[in-house]
CSV table of C-alpha atoms in Angstrom, one decimal:
chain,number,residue,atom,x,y,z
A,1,UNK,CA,12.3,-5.2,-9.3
A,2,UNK,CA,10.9,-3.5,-6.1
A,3,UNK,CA,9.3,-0.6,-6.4
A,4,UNK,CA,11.4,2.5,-4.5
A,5,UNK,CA,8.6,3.1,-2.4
A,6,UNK,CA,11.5,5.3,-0.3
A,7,UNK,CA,11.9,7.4,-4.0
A,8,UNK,CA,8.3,7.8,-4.0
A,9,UNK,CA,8.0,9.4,-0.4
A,10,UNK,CA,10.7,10.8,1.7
A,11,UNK,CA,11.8,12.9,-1.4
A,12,UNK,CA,8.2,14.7,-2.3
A,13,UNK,CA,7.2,14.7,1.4
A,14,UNK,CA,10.4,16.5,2.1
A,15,UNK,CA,10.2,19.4,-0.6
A,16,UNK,CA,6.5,19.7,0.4
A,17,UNK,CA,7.0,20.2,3.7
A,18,UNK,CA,10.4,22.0,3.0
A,19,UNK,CA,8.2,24.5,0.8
A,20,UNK,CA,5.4,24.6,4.0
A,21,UNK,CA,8.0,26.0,5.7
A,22,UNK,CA,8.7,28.5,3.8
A,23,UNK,CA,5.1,29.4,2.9
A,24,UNK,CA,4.5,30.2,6.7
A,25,UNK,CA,7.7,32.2,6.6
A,26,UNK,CA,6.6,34.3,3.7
A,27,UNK,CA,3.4,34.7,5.7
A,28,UNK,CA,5.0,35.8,9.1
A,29,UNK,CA,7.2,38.8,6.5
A,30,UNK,CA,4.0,39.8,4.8
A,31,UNK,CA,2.0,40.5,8.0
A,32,UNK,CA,5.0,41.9,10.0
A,33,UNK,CA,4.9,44.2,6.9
A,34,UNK,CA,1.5,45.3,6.9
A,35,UNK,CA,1.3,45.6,10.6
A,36,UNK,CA,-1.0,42.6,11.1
A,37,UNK,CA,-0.8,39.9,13.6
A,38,UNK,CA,1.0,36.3,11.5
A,39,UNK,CA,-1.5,34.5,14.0
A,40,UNK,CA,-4.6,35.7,12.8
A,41,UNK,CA,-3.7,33.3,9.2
A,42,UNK,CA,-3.9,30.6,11.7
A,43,UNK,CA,-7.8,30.5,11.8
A,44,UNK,CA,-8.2,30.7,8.2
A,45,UNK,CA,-10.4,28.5,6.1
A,46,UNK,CA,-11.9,28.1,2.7
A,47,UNK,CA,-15.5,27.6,4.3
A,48,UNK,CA,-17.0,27.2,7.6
A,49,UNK,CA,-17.2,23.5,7.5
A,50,UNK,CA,-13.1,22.8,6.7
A,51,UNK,CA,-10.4,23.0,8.9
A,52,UNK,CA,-8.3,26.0,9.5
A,53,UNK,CA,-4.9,26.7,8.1
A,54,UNK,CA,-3.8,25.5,11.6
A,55,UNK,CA,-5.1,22.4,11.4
A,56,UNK,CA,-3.9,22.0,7.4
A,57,UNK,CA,-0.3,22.3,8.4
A,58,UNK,CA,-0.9,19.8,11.4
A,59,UNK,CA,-2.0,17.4,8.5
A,60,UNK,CA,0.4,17.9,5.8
A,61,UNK,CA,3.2,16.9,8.4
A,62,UNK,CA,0.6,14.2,9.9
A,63,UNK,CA,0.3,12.7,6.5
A,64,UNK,CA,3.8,12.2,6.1
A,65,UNK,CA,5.1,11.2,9.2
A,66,UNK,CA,2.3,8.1,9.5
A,67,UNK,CA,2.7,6.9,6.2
A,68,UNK,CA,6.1,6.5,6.6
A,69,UNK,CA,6.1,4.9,9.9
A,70,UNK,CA,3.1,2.8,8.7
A,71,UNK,CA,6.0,1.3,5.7
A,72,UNK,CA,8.5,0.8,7.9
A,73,UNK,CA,7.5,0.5,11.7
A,74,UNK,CA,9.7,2.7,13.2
A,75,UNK,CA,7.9,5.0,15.3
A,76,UNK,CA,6.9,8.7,14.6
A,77,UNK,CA,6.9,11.4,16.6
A,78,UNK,CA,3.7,12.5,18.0
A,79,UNK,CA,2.5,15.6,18.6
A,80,UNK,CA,-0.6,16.2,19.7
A,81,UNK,CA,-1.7,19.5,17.8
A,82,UNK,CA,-1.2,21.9,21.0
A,83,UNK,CA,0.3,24.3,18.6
A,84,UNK,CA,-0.6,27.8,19.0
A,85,UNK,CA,1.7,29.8,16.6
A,86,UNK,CA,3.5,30.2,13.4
A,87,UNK,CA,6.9,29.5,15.4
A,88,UNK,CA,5.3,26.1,16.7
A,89,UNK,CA,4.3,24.9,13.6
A,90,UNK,CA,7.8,25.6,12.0
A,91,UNK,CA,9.2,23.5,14.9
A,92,UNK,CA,6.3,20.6,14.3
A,93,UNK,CA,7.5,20.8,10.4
A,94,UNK,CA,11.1,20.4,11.6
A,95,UNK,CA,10.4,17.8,13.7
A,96,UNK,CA,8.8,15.7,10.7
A,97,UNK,CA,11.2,16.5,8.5
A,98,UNK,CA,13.6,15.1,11.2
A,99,UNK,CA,12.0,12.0,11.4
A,100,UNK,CA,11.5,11.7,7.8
A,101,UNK,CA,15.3,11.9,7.3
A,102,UNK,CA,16.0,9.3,10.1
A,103,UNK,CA,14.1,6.0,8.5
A,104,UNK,CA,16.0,4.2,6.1
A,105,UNK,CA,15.6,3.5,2.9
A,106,UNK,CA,15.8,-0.3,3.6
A,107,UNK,CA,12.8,0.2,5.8
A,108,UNK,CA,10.7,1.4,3.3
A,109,UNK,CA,11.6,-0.1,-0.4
A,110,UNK,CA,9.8,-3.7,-0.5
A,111,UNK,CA,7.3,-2.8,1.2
A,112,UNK,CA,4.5,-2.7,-1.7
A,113,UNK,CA,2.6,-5.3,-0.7
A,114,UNK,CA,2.6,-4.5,2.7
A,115,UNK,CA,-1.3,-4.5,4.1
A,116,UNK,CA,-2.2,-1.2,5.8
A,117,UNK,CA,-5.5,-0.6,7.7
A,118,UNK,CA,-6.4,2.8,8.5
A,119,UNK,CA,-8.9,2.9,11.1
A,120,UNK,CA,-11.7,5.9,11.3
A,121,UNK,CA,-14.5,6.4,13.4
A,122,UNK,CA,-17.0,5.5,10.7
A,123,UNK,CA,-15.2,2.3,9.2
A,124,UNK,CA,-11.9,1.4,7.9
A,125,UNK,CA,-9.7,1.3,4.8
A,126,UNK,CA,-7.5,-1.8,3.8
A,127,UNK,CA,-4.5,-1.1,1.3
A,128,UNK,CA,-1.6,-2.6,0.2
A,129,UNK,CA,1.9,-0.5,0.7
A,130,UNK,CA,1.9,1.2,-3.2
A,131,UNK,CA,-1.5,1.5,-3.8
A,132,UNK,CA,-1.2,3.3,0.1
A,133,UNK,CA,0.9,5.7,-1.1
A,134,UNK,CA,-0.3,6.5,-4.6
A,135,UNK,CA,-3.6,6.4,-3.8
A,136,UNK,CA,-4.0,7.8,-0.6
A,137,UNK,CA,-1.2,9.2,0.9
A,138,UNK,CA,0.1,11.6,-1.3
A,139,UNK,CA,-2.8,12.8,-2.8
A,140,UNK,CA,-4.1,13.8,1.1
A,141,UNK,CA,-0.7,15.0,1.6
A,142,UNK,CA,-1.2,17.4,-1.4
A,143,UNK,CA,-4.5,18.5,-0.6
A,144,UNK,CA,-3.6,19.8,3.0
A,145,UNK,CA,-0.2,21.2,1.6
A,146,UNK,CA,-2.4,22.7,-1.1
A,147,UNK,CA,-4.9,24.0,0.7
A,148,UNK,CA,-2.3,25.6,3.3
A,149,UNK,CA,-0.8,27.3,0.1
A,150,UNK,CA,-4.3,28.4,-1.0
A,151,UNK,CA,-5.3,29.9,2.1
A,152,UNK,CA,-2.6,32.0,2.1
A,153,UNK,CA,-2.6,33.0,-1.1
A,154,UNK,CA,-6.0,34.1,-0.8
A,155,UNK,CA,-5.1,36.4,2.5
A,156,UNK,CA,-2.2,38.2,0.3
A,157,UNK,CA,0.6,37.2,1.1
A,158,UNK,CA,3.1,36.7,-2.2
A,159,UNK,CA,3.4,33.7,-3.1
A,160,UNK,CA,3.1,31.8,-6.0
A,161,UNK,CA,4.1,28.7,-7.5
A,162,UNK,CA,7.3,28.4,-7.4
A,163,UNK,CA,7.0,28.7,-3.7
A,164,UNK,CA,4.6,25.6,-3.6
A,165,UNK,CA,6.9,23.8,-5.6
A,166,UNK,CA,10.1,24.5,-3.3
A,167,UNK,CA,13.5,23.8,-3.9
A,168,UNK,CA,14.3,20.3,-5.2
A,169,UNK,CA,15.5,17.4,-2.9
């Protein structure tokens, strides 16, 4: 039997993303409420080196998005990380969501032993489809969802788990 690679991402991509969403909205109410500026979360980071919260939401809808279109070959939107503001980020998560929703499942199941090169500047990574996704793609979609959450969290806004974990799928 195949594994349901489709079971394996659109659903957890989706709540994750889903829950990013709301994340940033509980983020826009907590700063409208204290009188602060939503934008100034967008240059947040854990330390000097690591991206900003910015760039951590570009991610956790990059992840996604290019695993899935690396499965099944059909195209994924690109966007090319002119975002600005809370707003354009909740339209870049929409977006991915979108696209998310649009493959098929018959694009993705069966595709476990699909290779997949991922190419960086310093060198490159060979998989197969599953060990892709287990190994690599949800765990770095989890770290920039996580570290979006954290970087909130940290700021003050209230949120907890539950709001990590979002609704269901």
């Amino acid at each position: 039997m195949a594994t349901a690679l489709y079971d394996l991402t659109i659903p957890p991509f989706t709540r994750g993303l889903r829950a990013l969403s709301g994340l940033l909205d509980k983020a826009v109410a907590h700063a409208e409420a204290q009188g602060v500026d939503p934008e100034t979360y967008l240059a947040l980071r854990v330390i000097d080196d690591m991206n900003p919260l910015i760039k951590q939401v570009q991610t956790a809808c990059d992840s996604p998005k290019l695993c899935i279109a690396r499965l099944s070959d059909v195209a994924a939107p690109i966007h090319d990380d002119s975002e600005t503001t809370i707003a354009e980020l909740q339209v870049r998560i929409a977006d991915t969501l979108a696209y998310l929703a649009s493959v098929p499942r018959e694009a993705i199941d069966g595709q476990e032993a699909k290779p997949v090169t991922l190419t960086f500047p310093g060198g490159e990574m060979k998989f197969l489809g599953q060990p892709y996704v287990t190994g690599f793609a949800i765990p770095n979609f989890y770290f920039h969802l996580t570290t979006a959450y954290l970087l909130l969290r940290g700021a003050g806004v209230p949120i907890g788990k539950r709001d990590y974990m979002g609704a269901p799928t």
